[in-house]
Amino acid sequence: MLRWGPDNICTTCAGKLKNQGDGMIGILLAAALVGTALLILMMVCKAFADTVREDVLAFGEYPAGIDDLTIFFISDIHRRSIHDSIIFKAKGKADVVIIGGDLTEKGVPFSRVRENLKKLIEIAPVYFIWGNNDYEVDIQKLGELFREFDVTVLKNKSVFLPAFDNQIVLIGTDYGDTIESMQAILYSIKKSAFRIVLCHSPVLAEKVAESDNVSLILSGHTHGGQIRMFGLGPYEKGGIKKYPWTTLLVSNGYGTSLLPLRLGAPAETHLLTVKKG
């Protein structure tokens, strides 16, 4: 039975419409909550991905007569524990391991850092450069761990790889150093050496000149923007970038800053084969 109000409005119909409207709002809110939960779950999965990206980089100036160099590169570990699957994928393939800075940060227990180094040393000899967050911890204790696992720290230093007939040199920079600091190291190295620069921040690559004779630069720091909306983020997504005089690899990194969430820039590590081409 229909009921009519004083203005000839069917109060029964109005009530039904109101109930339907309330029900639709409830459905939309529930859908939004489910969508948000699924998005957060996906972002967590991307943040804790255990991906090893494999790339081959060919250089005309790579020394003839020596084997290809395979590098396992990992940066920005931060608070994460390295998964065993990462070690399995790289073990037996890499000649060296390079930690591109931010191995740790404030609040990370040294037991976790120790376990990560213990795993990485299973792959190959480990080389380390400093990131900004590494300076937040007790560097004396960190140095003790490096000595325990025979990690080579490249702080404004260079080292030739003896297994490659001393024709390949790694140049490690300290975080925040200028191009002049890097060039001071480069000038002391013979020109014929194949030069690989390790710098935590990729900014240095933009200042490299032809005379620096740098073939490859490995860096991290930016996390690829970490959370990218519609392809946009505070930093460029990680990847391989060609400059006139050098090649730059920027890693999205393995860990995260602040929240353990990623979108559009999943966690990654790298297995790089450097060869003549």
Short mmCIF file of N, CA and C in Angstrom, two decimals, residues 133-201:
data_model
loop_
_atom_site.label_atom_id
_atom_site.label_comp_id
_atom_site.label_asym_id
_atom_site.label_seq_id
_atom_site.Cartn_x
_atom_site.Cartn_y
_atom_site.Cartn_z
N ASN A 133 72.89 5.97 3.85
CA ASN A 133 72.31 5.34 5.04
C ASN A 133 73.30 4.47 5.79
N ASP A 134 74.36 4.03 5.14
CA ASP A 134 75.38 3.22 5.83
C ASP A 134 76.05 4.01 6.95
N TYR A 135 76.09 5.33 6.81
CA TYR A 135 76.73 6.17 7.82
C TYR A 135 75.85 6.39 9.05
N GLU A 136 74.64 5.85 9.04
CA GLU A 136 73.75 5.99 10.19
C GLU A 136 74.06 4.97 11.29
N VAL A 137 74.88 3.98 10.97
CA VAL A 137 75.16 2.91 11.94
C VAL A 137 76.58 3.07 12.47
N ASP A 138 76.93 2.22 13.41
CA ASP A 138 78.28 2.20 13.98
C ASP A 138 79.25 1.68 12.92
N ILE A 139 80.01 2.58 12.32
CA ILE A 139 80.88 2.18 11.21
C ILE A 139 82.05 1.32 11.68
N GLN A 140 82.38 1.39 12.95
CA GLN A 140 83.43 0.52 13.48
C GLN A 140 82.97 -0.94 13.47
N LYS A 141 81.72 -1.16 13.92
CA LYS A 141 81.18 -2.52 13.91
C LYS A 141 80.99 -3.02 12.48
N LEU A 142 80.57 -2.11 11.60
CA LEU A 142 80.41 -2.49 10.20
C LEU A 142 81.76 -2.87 9.60
N GLY A 143 82.80 -2.13 9.96
CA GLY A 143 84.14 -2.44 9.49
C GLY A 143 84.61 -3.80 9.97
N GLU A 144 84.24 -4.17 11.19
CA GLU A 144 84.60 -5.49 11.72
C GLU A 144 83.96 -6.60 10.89
N LEU A 145 82.70 -6.39 10.48
CA LEU A 145 82.03 -7.38 9.64
C LEU A 145 82.71 -7.49 8.27
N PHE A 146 83.13 -6.35 7.73
CA PHE A 146 83.83 -6.38 6.44
C PHE A 146 85.12 -7.18 6.54
N ARG A 147 85.84 -7.00 7.62
CA ARG A 147 87.09 -7.75 7.80
C ARG A 147 86.81 -9.24 8.00
N GLU A 148 85.73 -9.55 8.73
CA GLU A 148 85.39 -10.94 8.97
C GLU A 148 85.13 -11.69 7.66
N PHE A 149 84.47 -11.03 6.72
CA PHE A 149 84.10 -11.69 5.46
C PHE A 149 84.99 -11.26 4.30
N ASP A 150 86.09 -10.59 4.62
CA ASP A 150 87.08 -10.21 3.61
C ASP A 150 86.44 -9.37 2.50
N VAL A 151 85.56 -8.45 2.88
CA VAL A 151 84.93 -7.54 1.94
C VAL A 151 85.89 -6.39 1.62
N THR A 152 86.06 -6.11 0.35
CA THR A 152 86.92 -5.01 -0.07
C THR A 152 86.11 -3.73 -0.12
N VAL A 153 86.49 -2.76 0.70
CA VAL A 153 85.79 -1.48 0.76
C VAL A 153 86.49 -0.50 -0.17
N LEU A 154 85.74 0.04 -1.13
CA LEU A 154 86.30 0.98 -2.09
C LEU A 154 85.77 2.38 -1.77
N LYS A 155 86.47 3.05 -0.90
CA LYS A 155 86.12 4.42 -0.53
C LYS A 155 87.17 5.35 -1.14
N ASN A 156 86.84 5.92 -2.29
CA ASN A 156 87.80 6.71 -3.05
C ASN A 156 89.07 5.89 -3.31
N LYS A 157 88.85 4.67 -3.76
CA LYS A 157 89.95 3.75 -4.05
C LYS A 157 89.64 2.99 -5.33
N SER A 158 90.69 2.39 -5.88
CA SER A 158 90.52 1.55 -7.06
C SER A 158 91.21 0.22 -6.81
N VAL A 159 90.75 -0.80 -7.53
CA VAL A 159 91.36 -2.11 -7.41
C VAL A 159 91.28 -2.82 -8.77
N PHE A 160 92.39 -3.40 -9.19
CA PHE A 160 92.40 -4.20 -10.41
C PHE A 160 91.98 -5.63 -10.08
N LEU A 161 91.29 -6.26 -11.02
CA LEU A 161 90.85 -7.63 -10.83
C LEU A 161 91.93 -8.58 -11.35
N PRO A 162 92.65 -9.25 -10.45
CA PRO A 162 93.77 -10.10 -10.88
C PRO A 162 93.35 -11.24 -11.78
N ALA A 163 92.14 -11.75 -11.61
CA ALA A 163 91.68 -12.87 -12.43
C ALA A 163 91.46 -12.46 -13.89
N PHE A 164 91.50 -11.16 -14.14
CA PHE A 164 91.30 -10.65 -15.50
C PHE A 164 92.56 -9.93 -15.99
N ASP A 165 93.68 -10.54 -15.63
CA ASP A 165 94.99 -10.08 -16.09
C ASP A 165 95.23 -8.60 -15.75
N ASN A 166 94.63 -8.15 -14.66
CA ASN A 166 94.78 -6.77 -14.20
C ASN A 166 94.46 -5.74 -15.29
N GLN A 167 93.52 -6.09 -16.14
CA GLN A 167 93.12 -5.16 -17.21
C GLN A 167 91.76 -4.52 -16.93
N ILE A 168 91.08 -4.98 -15.87
CA ILE A 168 89.80 -4.40 -15.48
C ILE A 168 89.96 -3.79 -14.09
N VAL A 169 89.51 -2.55 -13.93
CA VAL A 169 89.68 -1.86 -12.66
C VAL A 169 88.33 -1.36 -12.16
N LEU A 170 88.08 -1.57 -10.87
CA LEU A 170 86.88 -1.03 -10.20
C LEU A 170 87.29 0.23 -9.46
N ILE A 171 86.54 1.31 -9.65
CA ILE A 171 86.81 2.57 -8.97
C ILE A 171 85.62 2.88 -8.08
N GLY A 172 85.82 2.90 -6.77
CA GLY A 172 84.73 3.14 -5.83
C GLY A 172 84.79 4.54 -5.26
N THR A 173 83.66 5.23 -5.27
CA THR A 173 83.59 6.59 -4.73
C THR A 173 82.82 6.58 -3.42
N ASP A 174 83.07 7.59 -2.61
CA ASP A 174 82.33 7.75 -1.37
C ASP A 174 81.05 8.51 -1.67
N TYR A 175 80.02 8.30 -0.86
CA TYR A 175 78.75 8.98 -1.10
C TYR A 175 78.92 10.50 -0.97
N GLY A 176 78.37 11.20 -1.93
CA GLY A 176 78.40 12.66 -1.89
C GLY A 176 79.66 13.27 -2.47
N ASP A 177 80.59 12.43 -2.95
CA ASP A 177 81.82 12.98 -3.52
C ASP A 177 81.56 13.65 -4.87
N THR A 178 82.46 14.54 -5.23
CA THR A 178 82.34 15.29 -6.48
C THR A 178 83.07 14.57 -7.60
N ILE A 179 82.87 15.06 -8.82
CA ILE A 179 83.56 14.50 -9.98
C ILE A 179 85.06 14.65 -9.84
N GLU A 180 85.50 15.70 -9.15
CA GLU A 180 86.94 15.91 -8.98
C GLU A 180 87.58 14.79 -8.17
N SER A 181 86.86 14.30 -7.16
CA SER A 181 87.38 13.19 -6.36
C SER A 181 87.55 11.95 -7.21
N MET A 182 86.59 11.69 -8.08
CA MET A 182 86.68 10.53 -8.96
C MET A 182 87.81 10.69 -9.96
N GLN A 183 87.92 11.87 -10.53
CA GLN A 183 88.96 12.10 -11.54
C GLN A 183 90.35 11.97 -10.96
N ALA A 184 90.52 12.34 -9.69
CA ALA A 184 91.83 12.20 -9.05
C ALA A 184 92.25 10.74 -9.03
N ILE A 185 91.29 9.82 -8.84
CA ILE A 185 91.59 8.39 -8.87
C ILE A 185 91.85 7.95 -10.31
N LEU A 186 91.04 8.42 -11.22
CA LEU A 186 91.16 8.00 -12.62
C LEU A 186 92.51 8.37 -13.21
N TYR A 187 93.02 9.54 -12.85
CA TYR A 187 94.28 10.00 -13.43
C TYR A 187 95.46 9.13 -13.02
N SER A 188 95.29 8.38 -11.93
CA SER A 188 96.39 7.53 -11.45
C SER A 188 96.36 6.13 -12.08
N ILE A 189 95.36 5.89 -12.93
CA ILE A 189 95.18 4.56 -13.52
C ILE A 189 95.60 4.59 -14.99
N LYS A 190 96.25 3.54 -15.42
CA LYS A 190 96.67 3.49 -16.81
C LYS A 190 95.48 3.58 -17.75
N LYS A 191 95.64 4.29 -18.85
CA LYS A 191 94.55 4.57 -19.78
C LYS A 191 93.99 3.30 -20.43
N SER A 192 94.83 2.28 -20.58
CA SER A 192 94.39 1.08 -21.29
C SER A 192 93.44 0.21 -20.47
N ALA A 193 93.33 0.48 -19.16
CA ALA A 193 92.48 -0.35 -18.30
C ALA A 193 91.00 -0.11 -18.61
N PHE A 194 90.21 -1.16 -18.52
CA PHE A 194 88.76 -1.05 -18.67
C PHE A 194 88.21 -0.59 -17.33
N ARG A 195 87.57 0.57 -17.31
CA ARG A 195 87.21 1.24 -16.07
C ARG A 195 85.72 1.09 -15.75
N ILE A 196 85.44 0.62 -14.55
CA ILE A 196 84.07 0.52 -14.04
C ILE A 196 83.99 1.36 -12.77
N VAL A 197 83.17 2.40 -12.79
CA VAL A 197 83.01 3.28 -11.64
C VAL A 197 81.80 2.85 -10.83
N LEU A 198 81.95 2.80 -9.52
CA LEU A 198 80.88 2.45 -8.60
C LEU A 198 80.55 3.69 -7.78
N CYS A 199 79.32 4.20 -7.93
CA CYS A 199 78.91 5.37 -7.15
C CYS A 199 77.47 5.16 -6.69
N HIS A 200 77.21 5.45 -5.44
CA HIS A 200 75.87 5.18 -4.90
C HIS A 200 74.80 6.00 -5.61
N SER A 201 75.08 7.27 -5.84
CA SER A 201 74.12 8.15 -6.53
C SER A 201 74.48 8.25 -8.00
#
